[in-house]
CSV table of C-alpha atoms in Angstrom, one decimal:
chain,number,residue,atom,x,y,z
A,98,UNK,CA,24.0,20.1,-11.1
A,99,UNK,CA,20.0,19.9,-11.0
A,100,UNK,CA,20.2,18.1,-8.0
A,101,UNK,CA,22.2,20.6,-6.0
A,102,UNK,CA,20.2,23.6,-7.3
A,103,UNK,CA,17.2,22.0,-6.1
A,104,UNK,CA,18.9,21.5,-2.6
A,105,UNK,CA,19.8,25.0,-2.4
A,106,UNK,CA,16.7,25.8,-3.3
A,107,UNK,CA,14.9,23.7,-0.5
A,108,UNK,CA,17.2,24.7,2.1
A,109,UNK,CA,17.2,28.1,1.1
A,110,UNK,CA,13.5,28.4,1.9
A,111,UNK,CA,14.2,26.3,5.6
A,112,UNK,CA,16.6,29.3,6.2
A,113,UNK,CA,14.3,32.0,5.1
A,114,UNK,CA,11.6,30.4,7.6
A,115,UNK,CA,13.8,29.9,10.5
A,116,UNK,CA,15.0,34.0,9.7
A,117,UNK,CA,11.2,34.8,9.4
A,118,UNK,CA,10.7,33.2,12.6
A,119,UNK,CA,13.6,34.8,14.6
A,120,UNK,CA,12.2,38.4,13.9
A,121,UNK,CA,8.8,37.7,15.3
A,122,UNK,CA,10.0,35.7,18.5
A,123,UNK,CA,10.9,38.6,21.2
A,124,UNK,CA,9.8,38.7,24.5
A,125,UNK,CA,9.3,42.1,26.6
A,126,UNK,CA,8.9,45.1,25.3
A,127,UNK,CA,10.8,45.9,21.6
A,128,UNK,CA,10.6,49.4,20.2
A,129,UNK,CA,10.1,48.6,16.6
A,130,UNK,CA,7.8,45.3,17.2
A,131,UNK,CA,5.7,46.4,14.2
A,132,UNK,CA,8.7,46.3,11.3
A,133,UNK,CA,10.1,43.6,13.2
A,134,UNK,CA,6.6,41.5,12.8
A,135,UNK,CA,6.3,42.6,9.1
A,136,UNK,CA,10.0,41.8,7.8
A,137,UNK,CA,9.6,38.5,9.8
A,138,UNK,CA,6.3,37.5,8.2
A,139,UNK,CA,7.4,38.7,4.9
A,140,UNK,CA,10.5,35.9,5.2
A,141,UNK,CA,7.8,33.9,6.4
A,142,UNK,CA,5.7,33.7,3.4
A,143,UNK,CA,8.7,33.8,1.0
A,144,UNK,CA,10.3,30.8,2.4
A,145,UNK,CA,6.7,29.1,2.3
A,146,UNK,CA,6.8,29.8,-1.5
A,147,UNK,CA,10.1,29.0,-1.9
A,148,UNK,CA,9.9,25.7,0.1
A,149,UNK,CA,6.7,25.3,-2.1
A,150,UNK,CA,8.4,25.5,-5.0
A,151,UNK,CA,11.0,23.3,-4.5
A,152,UNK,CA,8.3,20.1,-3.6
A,153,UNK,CA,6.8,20.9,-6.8
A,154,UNK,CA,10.1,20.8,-8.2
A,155,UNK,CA,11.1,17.6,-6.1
A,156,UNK,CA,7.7,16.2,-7.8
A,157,UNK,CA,8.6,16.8,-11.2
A,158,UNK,CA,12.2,15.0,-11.0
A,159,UNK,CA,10.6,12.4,-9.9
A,160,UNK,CA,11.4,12.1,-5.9
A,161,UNK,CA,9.3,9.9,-4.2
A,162,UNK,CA,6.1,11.4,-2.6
A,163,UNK,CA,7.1,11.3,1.0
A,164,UNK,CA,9.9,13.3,0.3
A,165,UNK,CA,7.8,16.0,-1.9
A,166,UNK,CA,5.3,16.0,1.4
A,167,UNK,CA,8.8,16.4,3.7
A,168,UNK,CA,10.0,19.1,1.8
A,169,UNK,CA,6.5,20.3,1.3
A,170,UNK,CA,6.2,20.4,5.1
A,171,UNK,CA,7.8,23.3,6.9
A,172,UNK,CA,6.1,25.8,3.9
A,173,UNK,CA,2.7,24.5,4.9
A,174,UNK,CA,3.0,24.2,8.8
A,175,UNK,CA,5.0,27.2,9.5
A,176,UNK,CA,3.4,29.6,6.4
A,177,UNK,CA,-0.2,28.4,7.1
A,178,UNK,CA,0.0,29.2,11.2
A,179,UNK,CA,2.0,32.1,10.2
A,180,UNK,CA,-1.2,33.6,8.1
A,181,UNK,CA,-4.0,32.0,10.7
A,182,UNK,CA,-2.6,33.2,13.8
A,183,UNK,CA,0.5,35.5,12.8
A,184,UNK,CA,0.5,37.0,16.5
A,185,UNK,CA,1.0,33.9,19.0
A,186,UNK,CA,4.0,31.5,19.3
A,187,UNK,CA,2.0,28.6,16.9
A,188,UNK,CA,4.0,29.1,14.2
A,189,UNK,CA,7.2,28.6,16.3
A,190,UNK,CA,5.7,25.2,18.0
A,191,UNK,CA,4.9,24.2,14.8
A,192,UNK,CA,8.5,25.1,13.6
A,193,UNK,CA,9.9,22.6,16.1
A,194,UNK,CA,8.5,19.4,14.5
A,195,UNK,CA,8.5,21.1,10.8
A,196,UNK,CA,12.2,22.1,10.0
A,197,UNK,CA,13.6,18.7,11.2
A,198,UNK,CA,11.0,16.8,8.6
A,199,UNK,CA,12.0,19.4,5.6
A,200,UNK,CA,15.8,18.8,6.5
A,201,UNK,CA,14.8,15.4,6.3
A,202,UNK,CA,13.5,15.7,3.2
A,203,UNK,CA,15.7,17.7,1.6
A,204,UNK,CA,18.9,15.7,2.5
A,205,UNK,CA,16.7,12.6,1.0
A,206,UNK,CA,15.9,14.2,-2.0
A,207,UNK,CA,19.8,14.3,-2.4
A,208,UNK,CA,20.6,10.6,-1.7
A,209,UNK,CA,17.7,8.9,-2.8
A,210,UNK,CA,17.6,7.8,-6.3
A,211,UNK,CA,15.4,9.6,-8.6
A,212,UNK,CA,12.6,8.4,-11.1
A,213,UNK,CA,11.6,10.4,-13.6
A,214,UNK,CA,7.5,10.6,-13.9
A,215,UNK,CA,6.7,10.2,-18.0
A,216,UNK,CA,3.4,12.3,-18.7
């Protein structure tokens, strides 16, 4: 039950990023660019957190640390070009190696077995 909560939660940031990305990506002229830009870079930095939050969750069940850093990657990539250079198409060529390594992740978190870390 953990384990698919924790998958819904990872994938559920991957979605909110890929969303997040879609509204800033337009080319031409749009009418409402500026709500557009801010609804898409507020899906940004909530699937950031929310992919954040899942690695640190994948960390404290005890995944292994490539897959906290796979998870962890589409939040930092995409989130992190989002807020340094919100305007230009970075975040979206960042996007295309990203996703595929959080998907990764995420479907590894699922199959691989799970330690738990004693403190």
């Amino acid at each position: 039950m953990a384990r698919t909560a924790w998958a819904g939660a990872a994938a559920a940031g991957i979605v909110l990023l890929c969303l997040g990305l879609g509204q800033t990506l337009y080319f031409g002229t749009v009418t409402n660019a500026i709500e557009r830009d801010r609804l898409g870079s507020t899906l940004i930095l909530a699937g950031a957190i929310l992919g954040l939050g899942a690695a640190g969750w994948s960390r404290y069940r005890g995944d292994p640390l490539w897959v906290t850093v796979m998870v962890a990657a589409p939040g930092v990539v995409i989130g992190g070009l989002n807020l340094v250079a919100g305007g230009s198409l970075l975040p979206h060529f960042g996007a295309l190696s990203a996703v595929p390594l959080g998907l990764a992740g995420t479907i590894a978190g699922v199959t691989v077995r799970v330690r738990r870390i004693r403190f």
